[in-house]
Short mmCIF file of C-alpha atoms in Angstrom, two decimals:
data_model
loop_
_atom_site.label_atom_id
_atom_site.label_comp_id
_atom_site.label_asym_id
_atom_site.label_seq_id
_atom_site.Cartn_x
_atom_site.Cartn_y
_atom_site.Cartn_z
CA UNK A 9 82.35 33.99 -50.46
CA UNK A 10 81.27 37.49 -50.53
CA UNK A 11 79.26 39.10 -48.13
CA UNK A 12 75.63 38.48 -50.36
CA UNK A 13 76.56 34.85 -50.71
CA UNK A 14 77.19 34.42 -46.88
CA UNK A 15 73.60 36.45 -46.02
CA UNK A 16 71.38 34.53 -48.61
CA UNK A 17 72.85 31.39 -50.06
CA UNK A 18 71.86 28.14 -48.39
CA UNK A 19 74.91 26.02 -47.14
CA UNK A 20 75.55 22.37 -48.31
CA UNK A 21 75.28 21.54 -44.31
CA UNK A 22 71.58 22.85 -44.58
CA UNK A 23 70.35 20.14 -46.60
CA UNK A 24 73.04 17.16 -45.59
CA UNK A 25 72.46 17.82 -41.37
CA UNK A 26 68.14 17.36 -41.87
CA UNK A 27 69.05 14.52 -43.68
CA UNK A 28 71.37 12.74 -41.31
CA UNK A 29 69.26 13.66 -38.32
CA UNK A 30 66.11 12.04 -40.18
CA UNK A 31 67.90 8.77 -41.00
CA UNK A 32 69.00 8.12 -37.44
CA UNK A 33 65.60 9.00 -35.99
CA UNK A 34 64.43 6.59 -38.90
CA UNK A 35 67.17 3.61 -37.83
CA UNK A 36 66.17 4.46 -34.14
CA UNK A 37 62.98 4.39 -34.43
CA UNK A 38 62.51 0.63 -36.63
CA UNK A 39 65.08 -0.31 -33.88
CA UNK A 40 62.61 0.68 -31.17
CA UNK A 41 59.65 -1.17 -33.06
CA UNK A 42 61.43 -4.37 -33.35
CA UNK A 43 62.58 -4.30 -29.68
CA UNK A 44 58.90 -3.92 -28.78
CA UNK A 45 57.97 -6.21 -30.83
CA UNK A 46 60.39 -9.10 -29.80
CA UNK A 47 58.99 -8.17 -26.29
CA UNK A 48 55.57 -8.95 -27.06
CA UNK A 49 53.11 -10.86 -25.12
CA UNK A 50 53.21 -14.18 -25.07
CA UNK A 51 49.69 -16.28 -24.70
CA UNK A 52 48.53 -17.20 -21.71
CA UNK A 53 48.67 -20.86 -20.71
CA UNK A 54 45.35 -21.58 -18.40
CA UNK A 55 42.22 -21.68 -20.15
CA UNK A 56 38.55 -22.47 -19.17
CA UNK A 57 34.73 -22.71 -20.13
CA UNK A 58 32.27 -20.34 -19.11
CA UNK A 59 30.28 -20.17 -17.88
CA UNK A 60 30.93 -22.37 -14.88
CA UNK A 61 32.93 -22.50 -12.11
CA UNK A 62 37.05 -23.18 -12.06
CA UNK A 63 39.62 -23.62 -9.31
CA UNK A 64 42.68 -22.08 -10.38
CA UNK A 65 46.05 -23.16 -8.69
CA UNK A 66 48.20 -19.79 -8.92
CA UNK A 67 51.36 -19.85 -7.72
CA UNK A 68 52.77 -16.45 -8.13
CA UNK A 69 51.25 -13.57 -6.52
CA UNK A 70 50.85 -10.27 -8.41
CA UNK A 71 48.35 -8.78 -10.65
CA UNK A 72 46.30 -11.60 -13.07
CA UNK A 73 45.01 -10.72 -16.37
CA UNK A 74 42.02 -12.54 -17.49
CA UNK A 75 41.96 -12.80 -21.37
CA UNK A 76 38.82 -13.12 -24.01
CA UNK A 77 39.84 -16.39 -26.24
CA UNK A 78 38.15 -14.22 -29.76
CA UNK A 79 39.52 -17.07 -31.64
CA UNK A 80 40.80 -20.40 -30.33
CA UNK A 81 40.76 -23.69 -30.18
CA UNK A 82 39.65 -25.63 -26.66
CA UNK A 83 39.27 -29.42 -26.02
CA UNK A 84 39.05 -29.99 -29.46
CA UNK A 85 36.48 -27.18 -30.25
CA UNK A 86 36.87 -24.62 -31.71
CA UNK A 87 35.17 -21.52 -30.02
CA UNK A 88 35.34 -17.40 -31.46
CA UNK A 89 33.74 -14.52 -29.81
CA UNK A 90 33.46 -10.98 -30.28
CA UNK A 91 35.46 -8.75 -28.69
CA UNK A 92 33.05 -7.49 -25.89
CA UNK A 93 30.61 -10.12 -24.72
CA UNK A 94 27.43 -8.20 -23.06
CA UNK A 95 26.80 -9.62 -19.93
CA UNK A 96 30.15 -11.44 -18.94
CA UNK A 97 31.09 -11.40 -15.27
CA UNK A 98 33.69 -12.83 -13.71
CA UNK A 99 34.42 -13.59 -9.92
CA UNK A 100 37.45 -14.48 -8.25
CA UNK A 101 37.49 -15.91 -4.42
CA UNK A 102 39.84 -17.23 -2.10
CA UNK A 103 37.85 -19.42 0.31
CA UNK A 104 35.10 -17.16 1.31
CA UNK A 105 36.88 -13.64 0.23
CA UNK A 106 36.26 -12.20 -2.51
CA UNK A 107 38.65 -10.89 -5.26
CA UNK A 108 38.51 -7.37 -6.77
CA UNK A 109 37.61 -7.87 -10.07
CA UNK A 110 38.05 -5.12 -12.74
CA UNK A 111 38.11 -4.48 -16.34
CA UNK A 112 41.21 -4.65 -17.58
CA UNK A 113 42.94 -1.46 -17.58
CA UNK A 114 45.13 -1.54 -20.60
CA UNK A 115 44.08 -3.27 -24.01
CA UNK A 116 46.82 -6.29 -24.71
CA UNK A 117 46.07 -8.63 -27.39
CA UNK A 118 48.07 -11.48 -28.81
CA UNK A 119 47.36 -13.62 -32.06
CA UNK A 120 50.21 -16.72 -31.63
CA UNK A 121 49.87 -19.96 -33.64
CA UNK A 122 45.91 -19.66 -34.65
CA UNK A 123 45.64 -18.36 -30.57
CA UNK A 124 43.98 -15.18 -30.85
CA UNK A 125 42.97 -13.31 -27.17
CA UNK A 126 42.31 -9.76 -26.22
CA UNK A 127 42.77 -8.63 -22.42
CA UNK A 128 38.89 -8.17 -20.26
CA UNK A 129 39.39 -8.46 -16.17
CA UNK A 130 42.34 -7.66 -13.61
CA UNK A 131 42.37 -9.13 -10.34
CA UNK A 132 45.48 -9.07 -8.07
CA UNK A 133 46.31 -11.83 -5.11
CA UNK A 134 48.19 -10.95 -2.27
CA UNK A 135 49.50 -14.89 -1.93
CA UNK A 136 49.69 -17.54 -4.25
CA UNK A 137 47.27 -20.88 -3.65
CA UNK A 138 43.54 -22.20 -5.06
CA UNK A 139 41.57 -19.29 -6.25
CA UNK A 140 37.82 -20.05 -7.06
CA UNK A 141 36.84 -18.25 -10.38
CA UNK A 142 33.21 -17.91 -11.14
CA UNK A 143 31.89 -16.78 -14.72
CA UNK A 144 28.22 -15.92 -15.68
CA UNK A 145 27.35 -15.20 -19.45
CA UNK A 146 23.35 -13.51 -18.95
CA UNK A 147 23.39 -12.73 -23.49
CA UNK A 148 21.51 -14.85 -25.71
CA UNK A 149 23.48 -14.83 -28.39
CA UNK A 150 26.49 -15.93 -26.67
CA UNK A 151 26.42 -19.14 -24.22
CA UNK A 152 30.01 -20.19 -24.62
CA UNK A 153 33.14 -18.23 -24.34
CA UNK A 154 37.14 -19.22 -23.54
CA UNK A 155 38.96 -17.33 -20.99
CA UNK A 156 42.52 -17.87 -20.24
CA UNK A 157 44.18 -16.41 -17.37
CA UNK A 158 47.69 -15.46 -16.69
CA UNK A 159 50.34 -12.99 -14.81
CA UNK A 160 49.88 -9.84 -16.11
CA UNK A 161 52.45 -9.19 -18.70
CA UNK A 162 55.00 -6.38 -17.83
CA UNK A 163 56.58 -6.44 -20.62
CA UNK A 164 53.39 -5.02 -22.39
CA UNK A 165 54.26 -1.39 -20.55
CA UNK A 166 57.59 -1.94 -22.11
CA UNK A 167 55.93 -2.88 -25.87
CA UNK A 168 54.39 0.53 -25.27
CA UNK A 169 56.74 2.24 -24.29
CA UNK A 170 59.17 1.50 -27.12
CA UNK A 171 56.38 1.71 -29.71
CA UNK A 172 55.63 5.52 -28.58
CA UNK A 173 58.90 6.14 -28.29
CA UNK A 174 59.31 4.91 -32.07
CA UNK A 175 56.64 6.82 -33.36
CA UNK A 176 57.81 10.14 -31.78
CA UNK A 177 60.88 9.71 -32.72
CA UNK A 178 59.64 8.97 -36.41
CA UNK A 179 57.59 11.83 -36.28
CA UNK A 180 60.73 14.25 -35.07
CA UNK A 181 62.62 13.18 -37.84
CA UNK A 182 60.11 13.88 -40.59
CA UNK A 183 58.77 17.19 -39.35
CA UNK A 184 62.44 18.39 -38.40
CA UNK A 185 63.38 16.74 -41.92
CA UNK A 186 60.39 19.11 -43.96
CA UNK A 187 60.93 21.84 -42.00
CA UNK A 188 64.59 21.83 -42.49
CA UNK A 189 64.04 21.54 -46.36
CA UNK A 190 61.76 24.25 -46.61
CA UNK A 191 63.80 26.53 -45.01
CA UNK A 192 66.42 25.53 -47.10
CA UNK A 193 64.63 26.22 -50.70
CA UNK A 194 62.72 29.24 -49.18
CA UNK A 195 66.59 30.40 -48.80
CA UNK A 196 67.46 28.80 -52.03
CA UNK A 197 64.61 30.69 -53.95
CA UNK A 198 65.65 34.38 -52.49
CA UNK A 199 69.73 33.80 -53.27
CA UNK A 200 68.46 33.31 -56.75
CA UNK A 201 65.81 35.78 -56.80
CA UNK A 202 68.32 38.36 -55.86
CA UNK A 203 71.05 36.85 -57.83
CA UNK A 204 68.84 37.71 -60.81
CA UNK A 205 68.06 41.52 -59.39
CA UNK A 206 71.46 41.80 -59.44
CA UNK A 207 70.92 43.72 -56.24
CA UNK A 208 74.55 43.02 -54.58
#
């Protein structure tokens, strides 16, 4: 290889390297997915009518995520709901203490055999025991909803956390993949241009 062939003509390794780098970020990255997704939440097991008034028997403490039923099937009826219900509270005591109750601060969802739920209130217990949960609905369009209630899900940070990392990684790959091509007929185009100009 002379000395114009070694300053302007791409190597083989300039097209085969983008390539191999975007296939494993692309076999990484469906790995990541899949491992998310076979970590995905499962649906809680506790439901109730609101409004009303329910005594819970927890027996874990932790943080508890409260769940909107959106579409679901309770005591033989079946019962769908938008995904924000106007007026919805929620209580939680123990005794005569109240709970902190918050909207939940991460959106999880499920949809498991015809059980569909999206996440709505946090509270967290310090010990496990009989936990009084109180629900108002004040909308007049809406006088019946299903909640379900259940240990907040961990693994949900992890179903993140493995979906972003898939999608970066995705997005690596294909912008290190195009940018690596360009470069490579950008180089391409000169070694010929100059080939032509006969300018070696």
């Amino acid at each position: 290889m002379n000395a114009f062939e070694k300053k302007y003509k791409p190597f083989k390794k300039q097209f085969i390297i983008p390539t191999i780098v975007f296939i494993l970020c692309a076999v990484t990255s469906i790995f990541l997915f899949y491992q998310g997704k076979a970590r995905s939440i499962d649906p809680p097991k506790t439901s109730f009518l609101v409004p009303g008034t329910t005594i819970l028997d927890l027996t874990q403490s932790g943080r508890y995520t409260i769940y909107l039923e959106l579409d679901t099937l309770f005591e033989g009826k079946h019962y769908e709901a938008p995904e924000v219900i106007e007026g919805l509270k929620c209580e939680v005591m123990k005794d005569e203490t109240k709970i902190k109750v918050e909207a939940a601060d991460l959106s999880y969802s499920y949809n498991r055999n015809g059980q569909k739920g999206e996440s709505y209130f946090n509270f967290t217990i310090e010990e496990p025991g009989s936990y009084t949960i109180i629900t108002t609905i004040d909308n007049e369009q809406m006088k019946e909803a299903v909640l379900s209630v259940g240990l907040k899900n961990e693994k949900m940070v992890r179903v993140l956390q493995f979906t972003v990392g898939a999608s970066v990684l995705m997005l690596v790959g294909i912008f290190e993949f195009i940018g690596y091509m360009i470069y490579g007929l950008i180089k391409l185009m000169i070694y010929k241009t100059k080939l032509k100009q006969n300018t070696y």
